[in-house]
Amino acid sequence: MNNLSGRPFPNFYRPLPPKFIRVFELEPGEYSDGIVGRLVPQAIDAEPYEAISYVWGDARKRRNITIEGLTVSVTENLHGALTAFRHRPAAGNNDERDAGTAPAKRQPVRRLWADAVCINQEDMQERISQVELMSLVYAGARRVLSWLGWEEGEEGRRNMQDAIRFIKAFMKDPEAGLRDARVLLLHHDFQADATDDLAHLSKDDRRRFKEQARKWESVKLFFEVEYFHRAWIVQELGLAREALLITALKPADNGVRADERVAVEEEEGWALEVSILEWPLMGRFVRFLDYSGASLVTHLGLISWVAHHILMVWSTNEDGTPDCDFLTGLHWTRILRVTDPRDRIFSLLGHTMAVLDGELVIHPDYTRTRGVIYTRLAINFIRKTKNLYIVSLVDHEDDPSTEHCEWDCQHDARMPSWVPDWHSINRTTPVDYPIPAAATEDDDINFEGGVDCEDGTSLPHLVVRGWVVDEVSAVSRRMETTDFPITHFARERTKQNPFWLDRVWELVRPAKQQDALAVLESLSVALPLGTREKDNPVSKVGLNQTLEEHYRSFAAYVLEYHELLRGALSEAGRVNEDGNNTCSFLPVRSVFDSLPADAQAELRRRGEGATAAGFFECMTWPSMCRLVYRTASGLVGMGSRVTRPGDLVCRIRGSAVLMTLRRIDESSASEVTGPTTHTELTESIRCAHIGPTVIPARMKEGVIDGAEFGEKACNFRIV
């Protein structure tokens, strides 16, 4: 056979007319048969087809398939999907079928679309044009077949099928399922050898613990499957009319008993035994866990929330309009993996909101660096919307550079500090505070420098107006979701930040002249990114309580931690054989003990009959990977993990949330730059953008002018 690696392109890759695709007509076959088929050009809305959603996998592991007599190399993972998805051959051999007076029914080809086969990957122009059609391809498919991979070996089969079976059973009564699972919170590490640690449990509780641990371990492994961590599946699943998550047994594993099979589509003539989970059902499962079982998710280390992010991108309002805008969708999906960093954006261009003024927010271009693509997107949004929401989605993994830089095609990640690096590691939610800090639009937002992103020109500066709220004076350690559950002392001492709330309070506890309860309330409101009354819009980041509900559940949380610390401190006098204190990590006193008597009485009143669950569920995801800080004047806020003392908290026109900025130098302090409507001189600060932040005490309903708080007006040039 010929090989595709030669030039020119074979006939089946001849140029396509506009809005045309190729469909792979896959011949039936047994497991051991080669993959054989042909490519048929057609309009997207012509003959029905199914689209394959899969992970490319290791590009070095490849298998050959045959297309119209030519050998084509594909990744091992795609080869597995094609092997599992093709129809089995019709019964009987060729002679038997040919001998009858009436021809035997021939099993039809399976009409599939798979990017690596149906797009000529060697033709850059075709790749770009077909990427723009990807949304239409998946939206137009009869259904999407999502290939999770092989169930390999007895253990792999058991884990995969246990997980699928458990999810289906759990969703018949999720509240009851969650109650059963809470027994796992009784052990500080459910994956460790629990023999000794479970000795204090009743015989029935030990039995339930072991049963639940086995089931949830399979769920944990299920969500670690590589498929759920690939950026392109966001579009592929979100646009599907119907989507099935599919895994299959290799023939060597087909000895599984019939009563152990999860779902087998016999009537469709699959060549192999397949296990199927409907995407909508799994979506309801992960949504329920995130909103009602955050304590369980964090305790077990589940990464089910990654799948929930996909659902959030495609969420709709009651009238069917999109609830998630394009930029928020980018933020939710930046935790997912891509081979090419530019696909962070290009993989989501099928989203309904990927349009500004009737045009795509950006067109696919694989000839420029990711820094250029990300910067062009940011400039386009800021210019057309006149707001800085995209800047609020910056989440620096490390301190941003404050050096003067120029565009250089050799530096893929080079971009301004105010542009989100969608390819950096991100585990934070958007800062969706219910009260805006400033006017959310400003006609005078401006740029200086190389907005055309040409090599050799300087990176563009963002020039804005606003006020300096205060300067950061102290910061906490970065918070992790595993810090937040309150269980028992054995669990607490294993945390990265044990007794985190007491430690944070030591940092922000006010001077004697300040109202301690008011400062504590401000801290409590910052952690879940605010509260919302019944008539307020739903938050983009999850659940919110009303202010009254919040105060009650937070009081219960403080009191539960107080009791836990009291018990721990009673053990602090115990000394090990070496004479060292084994509880040196304990704070000296709890938040509750540090409060004056009247504040303690108020907390007990609020906490009476309340539980800490509401506060915990609302604050877990917003606080994840952020830190708490105190300002020079004693204000309390929550902000970026790279915030440090000396940073400025600023109110910026065009931004609904406060910004943390880092002054670069003092040389331009008296210089007037950028747009201003004031006749008097206004200080100008050259700075780097650190991230969004909230200070509840300075975010009040109806107040969008910093002058009302006596804040200093400034112009800011953000590099």
XYZ file of C-alpha atoms in Angstrom:
719
model
C 0.000 0.000 0.000
C 0.980 3.604 -0.454
C 1.690 5.804 2.540
C 0.143 9.189 3.235
C 3.430 10.740 4.291
C 4.302 11.420 0.626
C 3.262 14.459 -1.400
C 1.031 15.654 -2.966
C -2.057 15.108 -0.821
C -4.127 12.042 -1.850
C -7.427 12.487 -3.663
C -9.520 12.003 -0.543
C -7.940 15.212 0.821
C -8.801 17.328 -2.207
C -9.957 20.865 -1.249
C -13.410 21.200 0.288
C -16.073 23.719 -0.777
C -17.184 26.220 1.913
C -19.201 24.678 4.780
C -18.258 21.155 3.647
C -16.707 18.428 5.776
C -15.523 14.860 5.194
C -17.251 11.914 6.850
C -15.386 8.649 7.457
C -17.471 5.661 6.361
C -16.087 2.891 8.566
C -16.515 -0.714 7.422
C -17.767 -3.345 9.906
C -15.171 -5.632 11.455
C -14.144 -7.844 14.324
C -11.658 -6.714 16.951
C -8.677 -8.233 15.136
C -9.612 -6.816 11.739
C -7.864 -3.739 10.359
C -9.656 -0.394 10.304
C -10.873 0.202 6.747
C -13.018 2.972 5.323
C -13.346 5.897 2.932
C -13.764 9.650 3.232
C -16.902 11.193 1.733
C -17.193 14.980 1.308
C -20.582 16.462 2.173
C -22.316 19.554 3.421
C -22.555 19.550 7.219
C -26.349 19.351 7.130
C -26.526 16.611 4.460
C -26.403 12.895 5.398
C -26.531 11.981 9.127
C -23.261 11.179 10.902
C -21.921 10.706 14.416
C -18.997 12.738 15.761
C -16.246 11.185 17.868
C -15.000 13.057 20.921
C -11.719 11.659 22.235
C -8.258 12.446 23.560
C -5.446 12.333 21.008
C -3.130 10.824 23.608
C 0.576 10.190 23.141
C 1.363 11.222 19.545
C 4.265 8.748 19.503
C 1.956 5.755 20.001
C 0.400 5.218 16.595
C -1.505 2.612 14.612
C -2.246 2.303 10.912
C -5.668 2.416 9.303
C -6.610 2.129 5.632
C -8.459 4.878 3.762
C -9.292 4.155 0.145
C -6.316 1.828 -0.196
C -3.804 4.165 1.453
C -2.182 3.644 4.843
C -2.849 6.475 7.275
C -1.221 6.728 10.700
C -3.483 7.739 13.618
C -2.981 7.869 17.363
C -3.505 4.696 19.321
C -6.447 6.253 21.152
C -8.354 7.100 17.969
C -7.624 3.609 16.649
C -9.211 2.202 19.824
C -12.322 4.366 19.379
C -12.767 3.291 15.748
C -12.278 -0.343 16.759
C -14.944 -0.113 19.455
C -17.447 1.984 17.507
C -17.637 0.058 14.232
C -20.444 -2.402 13.622
C -19.850 -6.113 13.898
C -19.975 -8.010 10.582
C -23.267 -9.633 9.566
C -23.644 -13.285 10.609
C -22.415 -15.998 8.235
C -19.446 -16.092 5.865
C -19.285 -14.567 2.416
C -20.159 -17.839 0.596
C -23.273 -18.349 2.706
C -24.413 -14.810 2.091
C -23.811 -15.101 -1.644
C -25.543 -18.495 -2.044
C -29.077 -17.521 -1.017
C -31.797 -16.579 -3.423
C -32.176 -13.295 -1.568
C -29.053 -11.351 -0.580
C -28.325 -11.275 3.138
C -28.697 -7.911 4.856
C -25.304 -6.220 4.856
C -24.381 -4.461 8.072
C -24.065 -0.774 7.120
C -20.918 1.268 7.433
C -20.759 3.581 10.405
C -20.601 7.218 9.303
C -18.237 8.998 11.696
C -16.470 12.325 11.948
C -13.076 12.406 13.699
C -10.803 15.427 13.398
C -7.504 13.582 12.877
C -8.911 11.669 9.896
C -11.503 14.009 8.402
C -9.271 17.115 8.430
C -6.038 17.167 6.453
C -3.666 17.869 9.329
C -0.822 18.689 6.905
C -2.750 21.568 5.292
C -2.597 24.630 7.579
C -5.252 26.583 5.692
C -7.676 23.677 5.855
C -6.980 23.224 9.560
C -7.806 26.866 10.230
C -10.979 26.834 8.132
C -12.201 23.540 9.611
C -11.532 24.708 13.181
C -13.999 27.545 12.524
C -16.566 24.885 11.537
C -16.031 22.638 14.568
C -19.056 23.985 16.422
C -21.279 23.239 13.434
C -19.787 19.752 13.122
C -20.661 18.751 16.693
C -23.971 20.604 16.766
C -24.974 18.960 13.473
C -24.010 15.403 14.417
C -26.794 12.909 15.115
C -25.006 12.277 18.384
C -21.550 12.548 19.905
C -19.690 9.383 20.906
C -17.243 10.194 23.718
C -14.459 7.624 23.948
C -13.114 7.238 27.491
C -10.688 4.470 26.551
C -10.375 0.736 27.101
C -11.339 -1.048 30.284
C -8.039 -2.857 30.609
C -7.623 -5.805 32.947
C -9.952 -7.053 35.639
C -9.278 -4.130 37.981
C -9.762 -1.515 35.261
C -13.048 -3.094 34.204
C -14.282 -3.316 37.795
C -13.422 0.298 38.625
C -14.999 1.722 35.472
C -18.177 -0.304 35.698
C -18.489 0.191 39.465
C -18.298 3.944 38.928
C -20.901 3.989 36.149
C -23.234 1.711 38.086
C -22.813 3.778 41.270
C -23.484 7.123 39.552
C -26.707 5.770 38.054
C -27.860 4.382 41.413
C -26.805 7.507 43.346
C -28.857 9.824 41.159
C -32.068 7.929 41.909
C -31.954 9.534 45.379
C -28.923 11.848 45.657
C -29.823 13.227 49.098
C -29.883 9.712 50.541
C -26.663 8.874 48.705
C -24.955 11.918 50.196
C -26.109 11.005 53.705
C -24.651 7.519 53.271
C -21.342 8.951 52.043
C -20.851 11.251 55.036
C -19.573 8.282 57.044
C -16.314 8.802 55.106
C -15.805 12.113 56.909
C -15.263 10.158 60.144
C -11.799 9.058 59.001
C -9.054 11.612 58.370
C -7.762 9.843 55.249
C -10.149 7.404 53.631
C -7.428 6.054 51.334
C -5.065 5.132 54.166
C -5.120 1.915 56.166
C -8.191 2.548 58.256
C -7.914 -0.470 60.596
C -6.803 1.436 63.692
C -8.479 4.740 62.948
C -11.921 3.113 62.573
C -11.701 1.259 65.874
C -13.849 3.918 67.564
C -16.689 3.321 65.080
C -19.515 0.874 65.633
C -19.485 -2.380 63.720
C -22.268 -1.089 61.456
C -20.406 2.184 60.788
C -17.218 0.293 59.926
C -19.140 -1.839 57.438
C -20.751 1.237 55.877
C -17.405 3.029 55.776
C -15.698 0.228 53.865
C -18.601 -0.105 51.434
C -18.739 3.629 50.737
C -14.933 3.909 50.476
C -14.874 1.242 47.758
C -17.628 2.923 45.750
C -16.216 6.438 45.993
C -12.710 5.255 45.174
C -14.058 4.005 41.836
C -15.743 7.391 41.267
C -12.481 9.158 42.086
C -10.622 7.065 39.513
C -13.401 7.623 36.960
C -12.917 11.396 37.016
C -9.155 10.989 36.675
C -9.643 9.506 33.200
C -7.720 11.712 30.779
C -10.785 12.422 28.647
C -12.363 14.734 31.249
C -9.283 16.974 31.275
C -9.162 17.919 27.591
C -10.257 21.420 26.524
C -11.849 20.479 23.205
C -14.491 18.297 24.890
C -16.125 21.447 26.297
C -17.400 22.374 22.855
C -17.934 18.789 21.746
C -20.164 17.871 24.700
C -21.809 21.256 25.079
C -23.082 21.436 21.506
C -24.156 17.783 21.216
C -27.804 16.917 20.610
C -27.056 13.683 22.451
C -23.764 12.629 24.031
C -22.767 9.204 25.310
C -19.708 8.483 27.446
C -18.427 5.115 26.233
C -15.822 2.612 27.308
C -15.336 -0.937 26.036
C -13.901 -4.269 27.024
C -11.059 -5.652 24.989
C -11.790 -9.212 23.811
C -9.358 -10.632 26.361
C -11.593 -9.199 29.068
C -14.893 -10.355 27.582
C -15.262 -13.102 30.156
C -17.254 -10.702 32.345
C -20.516 -12.218 33.533
C -23.651 -10.943 31.838
C -25.055 -9.685 35.139
C -21.981 -7.461 35.625
C -22.385 -5.510 32.384
C -23.485 -1.936 32.822
C -24.999 -1.141 29.426
C -24.585 -2.954 26.134
C -26.172 -1.592 22.974
C -26.848 -4.963 21.358
C -29.468 -3.629 18.994
C -26.968 -1.296 17.347
C -24.564 -4.072 16.493
C -21.502 -2.782 18.347
C -18.476 -4.948 17.590
C -17.484 -5.106 21.275
C -19.133 -4.958 24.680
C -19.525 -1.283 25.572
C -20.430 0.477 28.814
C -22.393 3.684 28.426
C -23.188 6.650 30.677
C -25.381 9.442 29.353
C -23.710 12.842 29.638
C -26.812 14.642 31.025
C -27.043 12.149 33.899
C -23.393 12.602 34.764
C -23.895 16.349 34.553
C -26.611 16.225 37.199
C -24.302 14.119 39.375
C -21.343 16.529 39.332
C -23.593 19.578 39.736
C -25.178 18.056 42.818
C -21.794 17.223 44.333
C -20.420 20.731 43.804
C -23.455 22.502 45.261
C -24.474 20.067 48.009
C -21.428 17.917 48.712
C -18.404 20.242 48.632
C -17.205 18.851 51.980
C -17.194 15.343 50.522
C -15.537 16.428 47.265
C -12.678 18.146 49.083
C -12.288 15.397 51.695
C -12.032 12.641 49.082
C -9.954 14.668 46.645
C -12.516 14.221 43.863
C -11.958 16.227 40.696
C -15.560 15.917 39.588
C -15.702 19.731 39.586
C -13.712 19.707 36.327
C -16.698 18.110 34.592
C -18.991 20.596 36.329
C -17.015 23.453 34.786
C -17.989 22.118 31.353
C -21.663 22.296 32.302
C -21.289 25.831 33.636
C -19.939 27.011 30.273
C -23.195 25.952 28.599
C -25.658 26.882 31.359
C -28.766 28.775 30.276
C -31.377 30.999 31.874
C -35.029 30.004 32.171
C -35.754 31.651 28.814
C -33.039 29.594 27.113
C -30.534 32.427 26.700
C -26.883 31.740 27.656
C -26.095 32.284 31.322
C -22.329 32.069 30.847
C -20.477 34.634 28.753
C -17.497 33.732 26.587
C -14.831 35.074 28.958
C -16.253 33.325 32.010
C -16.380 30.156 29.928
C -12.683 30.564 29.127
C -11.979 30.941 32.815
C -13.874 27.778 33.776
C -12.051 25.706 31.155
C -8.488 26.918 31.655
C -7.827 24.017 34.041
C -8.228 21.624 31.094
C -5.382 20.374 28.907
C -4.491 21.323 25.363
C -1.626 20.353 23.092
C -1.477 23.854 21.593
C -1.967 26.758 24.087
C -3.789 28.797 21.426
C -6.546 26.195 21.480
C -7.526 27.492 24.918
C -9.426 30.115 22.932
C -9.983 28.431 19.586
C -11.601 25.356 21.192
C -14.397 27.558 22.580
C -15.214 29.586 19.463
C -18.364 27.500 19.016
C -19.863 29.092 22.122
C -22.994 31.168 21.535
C -21.338 34.204 23.125
C -18.111 34.006 21.074
C -19.352 36.949 19.022
C -18.894 40.716 19.407
C -20.745 43.112 17.108
C -21.689 40.233 14.825
C -18.128 38.913 14.408
C -16.105 36.167 16.078
C -14.207 37.521 19.070
C -11.044 36.325 17.327
C -10.270 34.174 14.313
C -8.060 31.068 14.561
C -4.451 31.888 13.720
C -1.722 29.332 14.337
C 1.018 31.614 13.006
C 1.234 33.919 16.069
C 2.285 33.183 19.656
C -0.168 32.505 22.431
C 0.812 35.826 24.021
C -0.230 37.682 20.875
C -3.509 35.753 20.569
C -4.419 36.308 24.227
C -3.521 40.011 24.072
C -5.508 40.610 20.892
C -8.522 38.985 22.499
C -8.214 41.200 25.589
C -7.832 44.404 23.559
C -10.810 43.479 21.395
C -13.062 42.887 24.402
C -11.959 46.031 26.253
C -12.396 48.254 23.203
C -15.808 46.915 22.258
C -17.328 46.535 25.735
C -15.584 49.517 27.418
C -15.184 47.435 30.560
C -12.380 45.548 32.274
C -14.057 42.243 33.097
C -11.381 40.327 31.178
C -8.716 41.954 33.376
C -10.504 40.655 36.489
C -9.885 37.103 35.207
C -6.098 37.433 35.527
C -4.787 34.755 37.889
C -0.994 34.840 37.990
C 0.699 31.592 38.927
C 3.861 33.535 39.860
C 4.744 37.184 40.357
C 4.229 39.070 37.076
C 7.231 40.595 35.379
C 7.775 44.318 35.916
C 10.533 44.594 33.302
C 10.106 46.507 30.046
C 9.453 43.968 27.296
C 8.957 43.953 23.561
C 7.019 41.564 21.378
C 9.193 38.657 20.299
C 7.974 35.599 18.372
C 10.581 33.525 20.215
C 8.794 34.103 23.543
C 5.485 32.282 23.331
C 4.204 33.323 26.789
C 5.169 37.011 26.670
C 2.165 39.262 27.314
C 1.200 42.237 29.527
C 0.370 41.685 33.217
C -3.257 42.748 32.616
C -3.886 39.982 30.047
C -5.079 36.598 31.405
C -2.670 33.809 30.539
C -5.314 31.218 29.789
C -2.620 28.534 29.665
C -1.334 29.056 33.209
C -2.473 26.829 36.053
C -5.727 28.151 37.473
C -7.903 26.888 40.301
C -9.832 30.022 41.231
C -13.372 31.118 40.506
C -14.179 34.463 38.887
C -14.617 37.250 41.441
C -18.366 37.723 41.086
C -19.211 40.075 43.960
C -22.865 41.200 44.066
C -22.046 44.901 44.577
C -19.941 46.734 41.948
C -16.947 48.697 43.202
C -17.050 51.246 40.348
C -18.917 52.115 37.161
C -18.720 49.007 34.975
C -18.030 50.973 31.763
C -15.613 53.798 31.023
C -15.173 55.512 27.643
C -11.697 56.725 28.599
C -9.954 53.358 28.942
C -6.931 53.609 26.667
C -3.859 51.718 25.430
C -0.287 52.827 24.794
C 2.358 50.807 22.980
C 2.307 47.879 20.583
C -1.398 47.085 20.311
C -0.746 45.583 16.862
C 1.594 43.061 18.532
C 4.352 43.452 15.941
C 7.800 42.079 16.813
C 10.131 44.734 18.199
C 7.359 47.004 19.507
C 6.722 47.361 23.238
C 3.997 45.415 24.967
C 0.897 47.623 25.264
C 0.128 49.421 28.511
C -3.436 49.688 29.817
C -4.203 53.260 30.903
C -7.113 53.668 33.327
C -8.508 56.003 35.981
C -9.546 55.331 39.550
C -8.660 55.617 43.226
C -6.208 54.019 45.660
C -8.219 52.326 48.417
C -5.346 51.285 50.679
C -2.017 49.476 50.859
C -1.666 45.807 51.823
C 0.274 45.372 55.066
C 0.050 41.626 55.826
C -1.055 38.484 53.973
C -2.104 34.970 55.002
C -0.935 31.696 53.550
C -2.694 30.530 50.414
C -5.951 28.768 51.273
C -6.741 25.266 50.007
C -10.128 23.545 49.924
C -8.799 20.774 52.155
C -8.321 23.378 54.914
C -12.018 24.143 55.285
C -13.900 20.989 56.476
C -14.289 20.609 60.249
C -14.151 16.953 61.278
C -11.887 15.914 64.160
C -8.421 16.543 65.515
C -6.742 13.652 63.671
C -7.973 15.052 60.369
C -7.111 18.643 61.307
C -3.480 17.931 62.073
C -2.951 16.449 58.571
C -4.022 19.664 56.817
C -1.630 21.991 55.056
C -3.088 24.872 57.098
C -4.523 23.368 60.315
C -6.996 25.590 62.165
C -6.844 27.949 59.204
C -9.593 30.305 60.414
C -7.890 30.901 63.756
C -4.597 31.613 61.952
C -6.247 34.041 59.549
C -7.938 35.806 62.435
C -4.583 36.252 64.186
C -3.500 38.152 61.044
C -6.545 40.409 60.648
C -7.702 40.753 64.278
C -8.379 44.457 64.798
C -6.875 46.873 67.242
C -8.838 47.388 70.461
C -10.475 50.567 69.186
C -12.102 48.719 66.282
C -15.343 46.743 66.378
C -14.106 43.121 66.424
C -17.452 41.651 65.373
C -17.707 44.052 62.402
C -14.222 43.048 61.210
C -15.074 39.358 61.631
C -18.270 39.888 59.628
C -16.291 41.587 56.859
C -13.909 38.618 56.726
C -16.822 36.184 56.637
C -18.494 38.023 53.718
C -15.246 38.201 51.721
C -14.666 34.419 51.807
C -17.807 33.400 49.818
C -17.551 36.545 47.643
C -20.587 38.142 49.233
C -24.153 37.223 50.037
C -27.270 37.559 47.904
C -30.856 38.204 48.799
C -33.623 36.152 47.203
C -34.230 38.671 44.404
C -30.536 39.122 43.497
C -29.085 37.515 40.345
C -27.548 34.074 40.883
C -23.782 34.120 41.325
C -21.482 32.853 38.548
C -19.418 30.953 41.111
C -22.051 28.826 42.814
C -24.310 29.084 45.810
C -24.870 32.186 47.927
C -26.866 32.610 51.108
C -28.845 35.618 52.234
C -27.008 37.818 54.730
C -29.083 36.467 57.628
C -28.493 32.844 56.602
C -24.808 33.601 56.160
C -24.372 35.151 59.615
C -26.065 32.157 61.256
C -24.093 29.461 59.417
C -20.814 31.347 59.843
C -21.468 31.616 63.591
C -22.027 27.858 63.694
C -18.743 27.371 61.807
C -16.817 29.552 64.280
C -18.354 27.701 67.233
C -17.568 24.265 65.762
C -13.942 25.266 65.244
C -13.873 26.669 68.766
C -14.951 23.320 70.224
C -12.436 21.444 68.063
C -9.577 23.694 69.206
C -10.614 23.400 72.853
C -10.322 19.637 72.600
C -7.001 19.911 70.783
C -5.549 22.331 73.328
C -6.440 19.914 76.096
C -4.060 17.490 74.415
C -1.355 20.103 73.954
C 0.058 19.314 77.393
C 0.791 15.772 76.324
C 4.461 15.422 75.549
C 6.006 12.625 73.532
C 8.874 10.496 74.769
C 11.459 12.934 73.394
C 9.995 15.756 75.424
C 8.753 17.697 72.390
C 5.301 19.236 72.152
C 3.441 17.271 69.466
C 0.859 20.051 69.048
C 3.123 23.022 68.369
C 1.053 23.863 65.264
C -1.956 24.846 67.380
C -3.007 28.489 67.661
C -3.010 29.872 71.188
C -6.735 30.587 71.162
C -9.719 30.342 68.883
C -11.479 33.133 67.032
C -14.306 32.864 69.547
C -12.036 33.165 72.597
C -10.408 36.307 71.188
C -13.707 38.193 70.958
C -15.137 40.449 73.668
C -17.994 39.043 75.744
C -20.755 40.884 73.869
C -19.508 39.579 70.497
C -19.309 36.036 71.907
C -22.904 36.294 73.114
C -24.042 37.503 69.683
C -22.287 34.640 67.906
C -23.915 32.109 70.237
C -27.311 33.682 69.552
C -26.794 33.517 65.795
C -25.434 29.979 65.868
C -28.245 28.519 67.950
C -29.992 25.842 65.877
C -27.814 26.582 62.829
C -25.269 24.379 61.057
C -21.973 25.299 59.442
C -22.856 23.505 56.185
C -24.293 26.554 54.394
C -21.223 28.708 54.983
C -18.890 25.870 54.038
C -20.689 25.072 50.768
C -20.731 28.744 49.742
C -17.136 29.665 50.584
C -15.190 26.564 49.531
C -14.792 27.283 45.804
C -14.520 31.124 45.942
C -11.774 30.947 48.596
C -9.794 28.170 46.918
C -6.234 29.173 46.020
C -6.623 32.728 47.321
C -5.364 34.489 50.440
C -6.673 36.912 53.034
C -4.921 40.212 53.748
C -5.031 43.189 56.090
C -4.439 46.734 54.875
C -2.570 49.577 56.567
C -5.821 51.047 57.913
C -7.143 47.667 59.138
C -9.433 46.716 56.261
C -9.860 42.995 55.528
C -9.896 41.587 51.994
C -9.400 38.448 49.937
C -7.329 38.422 46.782
C -4.756 36.808 44.514
C -2.326 34.179 45.800
C 0.623 36.373 44.664
C -0.493 39.420 46.693
C 2.215 40.691 49.017
C 2.727 43.566 51.490
C 3.141 46.902 49.726
C 0.651 46.126 46.947
C -2.070 48.694 46.338
C -5.772 47.934 46.449
C -7.431 50.153 43.840
C -10.902 51.063 42.601
C -10.794 51.325 38.791
C -13.389 52.844 36.483
C -14.727 50.117 34.206
C -14.109 47.299 36.702
C -16.875 45.850 38.865
C -14.323 44.485 41.354
C -11.371 46.063 43.095
C -7.896 45.457 41.665
C -4.585 44.742 43.360
C -1.747 46.592 41.617
C 2.000 46.595 42.299
C 3.813 49.904 41.963
C 6.872 49.581 39.721
C 8.692 52.811 40.523
C 8.169 56.217 42.086
C 9.733 58.271 39.287
C 6.414 59.044 37.610
C 4.476 59.857 40.759
C 3.898 63.497 39.811
C 3.555 62.920 36.089
C 0.093 63.339 34.566
C -0.600 60.688 31.925
C -3.612 59.040 30.430
C -7.093 60.455 30.047
C -8.530 62.579 32.820
C -11.516 64.905 33.058
C -10.100 66.742 36.055
C -8.430 70.078 35.769
C -6.172 69.515 38.791
C -3.046 67.385 38.640
C -3.727 63.713 39.336
C -1.018 61.331 40.475
C -0.036 58.722 37.927
C 1.183 55.309 39.015
C 3.070 52.886 36.788
C 2.260 49.398 37.973
C 1.741 45.713 37.254
C -1.610 44.004 37.624
C -1.718 41.385 40.393
C -5.351 40.303 40.345
C -8.945 41.013 41.361
C -9.828 41.465 45.010
C -12.691 42.280 47.369
C -12.876 44.368 50.531
C -16.508 44.183 51.719
C -16.158 47.285 53.883
C -15.386 49.343 50.759
C -17.945 47.773 48.428
C -21.273 49.331 49.345
C -24.535 49.438 47.441
C -24.762 52.569 45.258
C -21.191 53.760 45.971
C -18.998 53.693 42.846
C -16.918 56.819 43.504
C -13.903 56.412 45.761
C -14.147 60.040 46.832
C -17.086 59.061 49.043
C -14.618 57.049 51.152
C -11.944 59.733 50.957
C -9.822 57.644 48.579
C -7.084 59.274 46.510
C -7.806 59.720 42.781
C -5.087 58.407 40.456
C -4.310 57.484 36.876
C -2.751 54.059 36.392
C -0.493 52.834 33.601
C -0.590 49.038 33.902
C 2.288 47.312 32.102
